[in-house]
Coordinates of C-alpha atoms and ligand atoms in Angstrom, one line a residue:
X1 CA -20.9 -2.3 13.4
X2 CA -17.3 -1.2 13.7
X3 CA -14.5 -3.0 15.4
X4 CA -12.1 -0.1 15.3
X5 CA -11.2 0.8 18.8
X6 CA -8.7 3.6 18.7
X7 CA -5.6 5.0 17.1
X8 CA -2.5 3.8 18.8
X9 CA 1.1 5.0 18.7
X10 CA 3.4 2.5 17.1
X11 CA 6.2 3.5 19.5
X12 CA 4.9 4.2 22.9
X13 CA 1.4 2.6 22.7
X14 CA -0.6 5.7 23.8
X15 CA -4.1 5.5 22.5
X16 CA -6.0 8.3 20.8
X17 CA -9.6 8.8 19.6
X18 CA -10.5 7.7 16.1
X19 CA -10.1 11.2 14.6
X20 CA -7.9 12.9 11.9
X21 CA -4.7 12.4 13.9
X22 CA -1.5 10.8 12.6
X23 CA 1.4 11.6 15.0
X24 CA 1.8 10.8 18.7
X25 CA 2.0 14.0 20.7
X26 CA 4.2 12.3 23.3
X27 CA 6.9 10.7 21.2
X28 CA 6.1 11.8 17.5
X29 CA 5.6 8.1 16.6
X30 CA 3.1 7.3 13.8
X31 CA -0.4 6.3 14.8
X32 CA -2.0 3.1 13.7
X33 CA -5.6 1.8 13.8
X34 CA -6.2 -0.6 16.6
X35 CA -9.1 -3.2 16.4
X36 CA -11.0 -5.3 18.8
X37 CA -9.7 -8.6 17.5
X38 CA -11.5 -10.7 20.2
X39 CA -14.8 -9.5 18.9
X40 CA -13.8 -9.9 15.3
X41 CA -12.9 -13.4 16.0
X42 CA -16.4 -14.1 17.3
X43 CA -18.1 -12.9 14.2
X44 CA -15.8 -13.4 11.2
X45 CA -15.0 -16.8 9.6
X46 CA -13.3 -17.8 6.4
X47 CA -16.7 -19.2 5.3
X48 CA -18.5 -15.9 5.9
X49 CA -15.8 -14.1 3.9
X50 CA -16.0 -16.6 1.0
X51 CA -19.8 -15.9 0.6
X52 CA -19.3 -12.2 0.2
X53 CA -19.0 -10.2 -3.1
X54 CA -15.6 -10.3 -4.7
X55 CA -14.2 -6.9 -3.6
X56 CA -12.0 -5.7 -0.8
X57 CA -14.9 -4.9 1.5
X58 CA -15.3 -8.7 2.1
X59 CA -12.8 -8.0 4.9
X60 CA -14.7 -5.0 6.2
X61 CA -14.5 -5.9 9.9
X62 CA -10.7 -5.4 9.5
X63 CA -11.1 -2.0 7.9
X64 CA -11.2 1.4 9.7
X65 CA -14.8 2.6 9.0
X66 CA -17.6 3.2 11.4
X67 CA -20.2 2.6 8.7
X68 CA -20.4 1.4 5.0
X69 CA -17.9 2.8 2.5
X70 CA -19.2 5.8 0.6
X71 CA -17.0 5.2 -2.5
X72 CA -15.2 2.4 -4.1
X73 CA -17.6 -0.4 -3.6
X74 CA -16.0 -2.4 -6.5
X75 CA -12.4 -2.1 -5.5
X76 CA -10.1 -5.1 -5.0
X77 CA -10.3 -8.8 -5.4
X78 CA -7.9 -8.5 -8.4
X79 CA -6.6 -11.7 -10.0
X80 CA -3.8 -13.8 -8.5
X81 CA -2.3 -15.4 -11.6
X82 CA -0.3 -18.6 -11.6
X83 CA 2.5 -17.3 -13.9
X84 CA 3.6 -20.5 -15.5
X85 CA 5.4 -19.0 -18.5
X86 CA 7.2 -16.5 -16.4
X87 CA 8.1 -19.1 -13.8
X88 CA 9.6 -21.3 -16.5
X89 CA 11.6 -18.3 -17.9
X90 CA 13.0 -17.6 -14.4
X91 CA 13.5 -21.3 -13.4
X92 CA 11.0 -21.5 -10.5
X93 CA 8.2 -24.0 -10.1
X94 CA 5.5 -21.9 -8.5
X95 CA 5.2 -18.2 -9.2
X96 CA 2.2 -15.9 -8.8
X97 CA 1.4 -12.4 -9.9
X98 CA -1.1 -10.3 -7.9
X99 CA -2.3 -8.1 -10.7
X100 CA -3.4 -4.8 -9.2
X101 CA -2.9 -3.1 -12.6
X102 CA -6.5 -4.0 -13.2
X103 CA -7.8 -2.5 -9.9
X104 CA -11.0 -0.5 -10.2
X105 CA -11.4 2.3 -11.3
X106 CA -7.9 3.8 -11.9
X107 CA -5.8 0.6 -12.5
X108 CA -3.4 0.7 -9.6
X109 CA -3.4 -0.5 -6.0
X110 CA -4.0 3.0 -4.8
X111 CA -7.8 2.5 -5.4
X112 CA -7.7 0.4 -2.3
X113 CA -6.2 2.9 0.0
X114 CA -8.2 5.8 -1.4
X115 CA -11.6 4.3 -1.1
X116 CA -10.9 3.7 2.6
X117 CA -9.4 7.2 3.1
X118 CA -12.2 9.1 1.4
X119 CA -14.9 7.0 3.1
X120 CA -13.3 7.7 6.5
X121 CA -12.7 11.4 5.6
X122 CA -16.5 11.7 5.0
X123 CA -17.3 10.0 8.3
X124 CA -15.0 12.6 10.0
X125 CA -16.9 15.4 8.3
X126 CA -14.3 16.6 5.7
X127 CA -15.6 18.5 2.6
X128 CA -12.3 18.6 0.6
X129 CA -10.0 15.7 -0.2
X130 CA -6.4 16.2 -1.2
X131 CA -3.1 14.4 -1.6
X132 CA 0.6 14.6 -2.4
X133 CA 1.3 12.1 -5.1
X134 CA 3.9 10.5 -7.4
X135 CA 1.0 9.9 -9.9
X136 CA -1.1 6.9 -9.1
X137 CA -2.5 8.3 -5.9
X138 CA -3.4 11.5 -7.7
X139 CA -5.4 9.5 -10.3
X140 CA -7.2 7.5 -7.7
X141 CA -8.1 10.5 -5.4
X142 CA -9.4 12.5 -8.4
X143 CA -11.5 9.7 -9.7
X144 CA -12.9 8.5 -6.4
X145 CA -13.6 12.1 -5.3
X146 CA -15.5 12.7 -8.6
X147 CA -17.5 9.5 -8.0
X148 CA -18.7 10.7 -4.6
X149 CA -19.1 14.4 -5.5
X150 CA -16.2 15.7 -3.5
X151 CA -13.9 18.5 -4.4
X152 CA -10.2 17.4 -4.8
X153 CA -6.8 19.0 -4.8
X154 CA -3.9 17.1 -6.0
X155 CA -0.2 18.1 -5.6
X156 CA 2.4 16.4 -7.8
X157 CA 6.0 16.9 -8.9
X158 CA 5.9 18.9 -12.2
X159 CA 7.8 16.3 -14.3
X160 CA 5.5 13.3 -14.0
X161 CA 4.5 11.3 -17.1
X162 CA 2.0 13.2 -19.3
X163 CA -0.3 10.3 -19.4
X164 CA -0.6 10.2 -15.6
X165 CA -1.3 14.0 -15.4
X166 CA -4.0 13.7 -18.0
X167 CA -5.4 10.7 -16.1
X168 CA -5.9 13.1 -13.1
X169 CA -7.1 16.2 -14.9
X170 CA -9.9 14.3 -16.7
X171 CA -11.8 13.9 -13.4
X172 CA -11.9 17.6 -12.8
X173 CA -9.5 17.7 -9.9
X174 CA -7.5 20.8 -9.2
X175 CA -3.9 19.7 -10.1
X176 CA -1.0 21.6 -8.8
X177 CA 2.4 20.8 -10.3
X178 CA 5.3 21.7 -8.0
X179 CA 8.8 22.3 -9.3
X180 CA 10.4 19.9 -6.9
X181 CA 10.7 16.3 -5.9
X182 CA 7.8 14.3 -4.3
X183 CA 9.4 14.8 -0.9
X184 CA 9.3 18.6 -1.4
X185 CA 5.7 18.4 -2.5
X186 CA 4.9 16.3 0.5
X187 CA 6.4 18.8 2.9
X188 CA 4.4 21.6 1.3
X189 CA 1.2 19.6 1.7
X190 CA 1.9 19.0 5.4
X191 CA 1.8 22.7 5.8
X192 CA -1.3 23.1 3.7
X193 CA -3.1 20.4 5.6
X194 CA -2.5 22.2 8.9
X195 CA -3.6 25.5 7.5
X196 CA -6.7 24.7 5.5
X197 CA -8.2 21.7 7.3
X198 CA -8.4 19.5 4.2
X199 CA -8.3 15.8 4.4
X200 CA -4.9 14.8 2.9
X201 CA -5.3 11.1 2.3
X202 CA -1.6 10.4 2.9
X203 CA -0.9 12.9 5.6
X204 CA -3.5 13.8 8.2
X205 CA -5.7 10.7 7.6
X206 CA -2.8 8.4 6.8
X207 CA -3.5 5.9 9.5
X208 CA -6.9 5.1 7.8
X209 CA -5.6 5.3 4.3
X210 CA -2.7 2.9 5.0
X211 CA -5.1 0.2 6.4
X212 CA -6.6 -0.2 2.9
X213 CA -3.3 -1.8 1.8
X214 CA -3.9 -4.8 4.1
X215 CA -6.6 -6.1 1.7
X216 CA -3.8 -6.8 -0.8
X217 CA -2.4 -9.3 1.8
X218 CA -5.8 -10.7 2.8
X219 CA -6.6 -11.4 -0.8
X220 CA -3.3 -13.2 -1.5
X221 CA -3.9 -15.4 1.5
X222 CA -7.5 -16.2 0.5
X223 CA -6.7 -16.8 -3.2
X224 CA -3.9 -19.2 -2.3
X225 CA -6.5 -21.3 -0.5
X226 CA -6.0 -19.7 3.0
X227 CA -2.3 -20.2 2.8
X228 CA 0.5 -17.7 2.9
X229 CA 3.3 -17.6 0.2
X230 CA 6.8 -18.8 1.1
X231 CA 8.3 -15.6 -0.4
X232 CA 6.7 -12.3 -1.4
X233 CA 8.3 -9.4 -3.3
X234 CA 6.8 -6.0 -2.7
X235 CA 7.4 -2.7 -4.5
X236 CA 8.2 0.1 -2.1
X237 CA 7.7 3.8 -2.4
X238 CA 6.8 5.3 1.0
X239 CA 7.0 1.7 2.4
X240 CA 3.4 1.5 3.6
X241 CA 2.2 -1.4 1.5
X242 CA 5.0 -3.8 2.6
X243 CA 4.3 -3.1 6.3
X244 CA 0.6 -3.6 5.8
X245 CA 1.0 -6.9 3.9
X246 CA 2.9 -8.0 6.9
X247 CA 0.2 -6.8 9.3
X248 CA -2.5 -8.5 7.2
X249 CA -0.7 -11.9 7.4
X250 CA -0.3 -11.5 11.2
X251 CA -3.9 -10.6 11.6
X252 CA -5.1 -13.6 9.6
X253 CA -2.9 -15.8 11.8
X254 CA -4.3 -14.2 15.0
X255 CA -7.9 -14.9 13.7
X256 CA -7.0 -18.5 12.9
X257 CA -7.5 -18.0 9.1
X258 CA -4.0 -19.2 8.2
X259 CA -1.7 -21.5 10.1
X260 CA 1.6 -19.8 10.3
X261 CA 3.3 -16.6 9.2
X262 CA 6.7 -17.6 8.0
X263 CA 6.6 -15.7 4.7
X264 CA 9.9 -14.1 3.8
X265 CA 9.2 -10.6 2.8
X266 CA 11.4 -8.9 0.2
X267 CA 11.4 -5.2 -0.8
X268 CA 11.9 -3.9 -4.4
X269 CA 13.0 -0.4 -5.4
X270 CA 14.7 1.3 -8.3
X271 CA 18.4 1.8 -8.0
X272 CA 17.8 5.5 -8.8
X273 CA 15.7 5.7 -5.6
X274 CA 16.4 3.0 -3.1
X275 CA 16.8 4.5 0.4
X276 CA 15.0 1.5 2.0
X277 CA 17.1 -1.1 0.2
X278 CA 20.3 0.8 1.2
X279 CA 19.3 0.5 4.8
X280 CA 18.4 -3.2 4.5
X281 CA 21.8 -4.0 2.8
X282 CA 23.7 -2.0 5.4
X283 CA 21.8 -3.6 8.2
X284 CA 21.0 -0.1 9.4
X285 CA 17.8 1.2 11.1
X286 CA 18.5 4.6 9.7
X287 CA 17.0 5.6 6.4
X288 CA 19.2 8.1 4.6
X289 CA 17.1 10.2 2.2
X290 CA 18.1 10.3 -1.5
X291 CA 17.3 12.5 -4.4
X292 CA 15.3 10.3 -6.9
X293 CA 16.5 9.7 -10.4
X294 CA 14.6 6.9 -12.0
X295 CA 11.9 6.1 -14.7
X296 CA 9.9 4.3 -11.9
X297 CA 8.3 7.6 -10.9
X298 CA 5.5 6.0 -9.0
X299 CA 8.1 4.6 -6.5
X300 CA 10.2 7.8 -6.5
X301 CA 10.0 8.7 -2.8
X302 CA 13.5 9.7 -1.5
X303 CA 12.4 10.1 2.1
X304 CA 10.0 7.3 2.8
X305 CA 7.5 7.9 5.6
X306 CA 7.5 4.2 6.6
X307 CA 11.0 3.4 5.6
X308 CA 12.1 2.5 9.1
X309 CA 9.2 0.1 9.6
X310 CA 9.7 -1.5 6.1
X311 CA 13.3 -2.3 6.7
X312 CA 12.3 -3.8 10.0
X313 CA 9.5 -6.0 8.5
X314 CA 12.0 -7.2 5.9
X315 CA 14.6 -8.1 8.5
X316 CA 12.3 -9.7 10.9
X317 CA 10.7 -11.9 8.2
X318 CA 14.1 -13.2 7.1
X319 CA 13.7 -11.5 3.7
X320 CA 16.0 -9.2 1.8
X321 CA 15.9 -6.4 -0.7
X322 CA 17.3 -5.5 -4.1
X323 CA 17.2 -2.7 -6.6
X324 CA 17.2 -2.5 -10.4
X325 CA 18.5 0.0 -12.9
X326 CA 16.3 1.7 -15.5
X327 CA 17.5 -0.7 -18.2
X328 CA 16.7 -3.7 -16.0
X329 CA 13.2 -2.2 -15.3
X330 CA 12.5 -1.9 -19.0
X331 CA 13.8 -5.5 -19.7
X332 CA 11.5 -6.8 -16.9
X333 CA 8.5 -4.9 -18.3
X334 CA 9.1 -6.6 -21.6
X335 CA 9.6 -10.0 -20.1
X336 CA 6.3 -9.7 -18.2
X337 CA 4.5 -8.6 -21.3
X338 CA 6.0 -11.3 -23.5
X339 CA 5.6 -14.2 -21.1
X340 CA 2.3 -13.4 -19.4
X341 CA 0.6 -10.9 -21.6
X342 CA 0.5 -8.2 -18.9
X343 CA 1.7 -4.7 -19.7
X344 CA 2.3 -3.1 -16.3
X345 CA 3.9 0.2 -15.5
X346 CA 7.5 0.8 -14.4
X347 CA 6.8 -0.2 -10.8
X348 CA 5.8 -3.7 -12.2
X349 CA 9.2 -3.7 -14.0
X350 CA 10.9 -2.9 -10.7
X351 CA 9.1 -5.8 -8.9
X352 CA 9.8 -8.4 -11.5
X353 CA 13.4 -7.2 -12.1
X354 CA 14.1 -7.5 -8.4
X355 CA 12.4 -10.9 -8.3
X356 CA 14.6 -12.1 -11.1
X357 CA 17.7 -10.9 -9.3
X358 CA 16.7 -12.5 -6.0
X359 CA 16.1 -15.8 -7.8
X360 CA 19.5 -15.6 -9.4
X361 CA 21.0 -14.9 -6.0
X362 CA 19.3 -18.1 -4.7
X363 CA 17.1 -16.4 -2.1
X364 CA 15.3 -19.1 -0.1
Ligands
LIG1 C1 2.0 3.5 -4.3 C2 2.5 2.4 -5.0 C3 3.3 1.3 -4.4 C4 3.7 1.3 -3.0 O1 3.7 2.4 -2.3 P1 4.0 2.5 -0.7 O2 4.1 4.0 -0.5 O3 5.3 1.8 -0.4 O4 2.8 2.0 0.0 C5 3.7 0.3 -5.2 N1 3.4 0.2 -6.5 C6 2.6 1.2 -7.1 C7 2.3 1.0 -8.6 C8 2.2 2.3 -6.4 O5 1.5 3.2 -7.0
LIG2 ZN1 4.0 7.7 21.1

């Protein structure tokens, strides 16, 4: 049973059939999945969710598939850790880490979005799955494609970390390194998607892909005992995750699973690539693209697809944003490792570095 009604333009509201579409033909706005919330409300309760297996499909009524997922049955429900040592070091009473560095199977939150994207691509009849990636998406697409016997093509900037490239090649994906930035890789992929009819998880089936990120927000709410955090700090690359966390919180309120949605949402980026933070600080709706220069390669998107909506989510929630330098990123990675025993990648350093800065600024 599917509760997905249509795709809907975020700008003008025009509805489209549930196909491989991502832009509105009237106004060029992005399309988003639209659900029948009234019907979901009749069938889904907190108690029903709690009885289900500990993976992200426990929220399947709120995910964009017509049938069961064809890959990634184990994804999600990663630990929400009460970080007491780190909280003490930063001088805050209650601090939690949502640790998606242990997501299954490729150890990043991309396994959430990819399992949704591949499952939907198969429902739509695609044979070949592809992506433009800064690293983690590549790994996840390659692994999940292998797991369900699909051919995969992965396009990355040529100068990614060796370990990430190896982590993609091992699954037998065709990996194409492009001498350019992620934004150039992405533009090339848009052309390829049009020409070859492949399912690019983050281009022509992006509306479905992006919905997978909502599970991150659902899990945080459930793991806090069906409550929302007062503040949340979210790493941003293309800006999709932060907007979907906001959507997840709002949906849970609409369904009566949480009382209110007054969470302050903060964005985190590296100073070497912070187009969304720049817009937030300038109070501007305009995202000025930048040329990335940071060790946080998984967040190095200079022209973020959802930049405009991310800045809006931050502003409307009463949150804020900050960026951190490469030195601050490394220091934060060490702090996380030494206080909580978690060795996360550079994006984790960005998130913690920004958290530290915001606490020092007295964000409240
Ligand atoms: C992809 C990614 C993000 C966020 O990406 P968005 O494009 O903003 O959704 C955050 N952290 C890590 C580690 C990622 O791989
Ligand atoms: Zn439109």
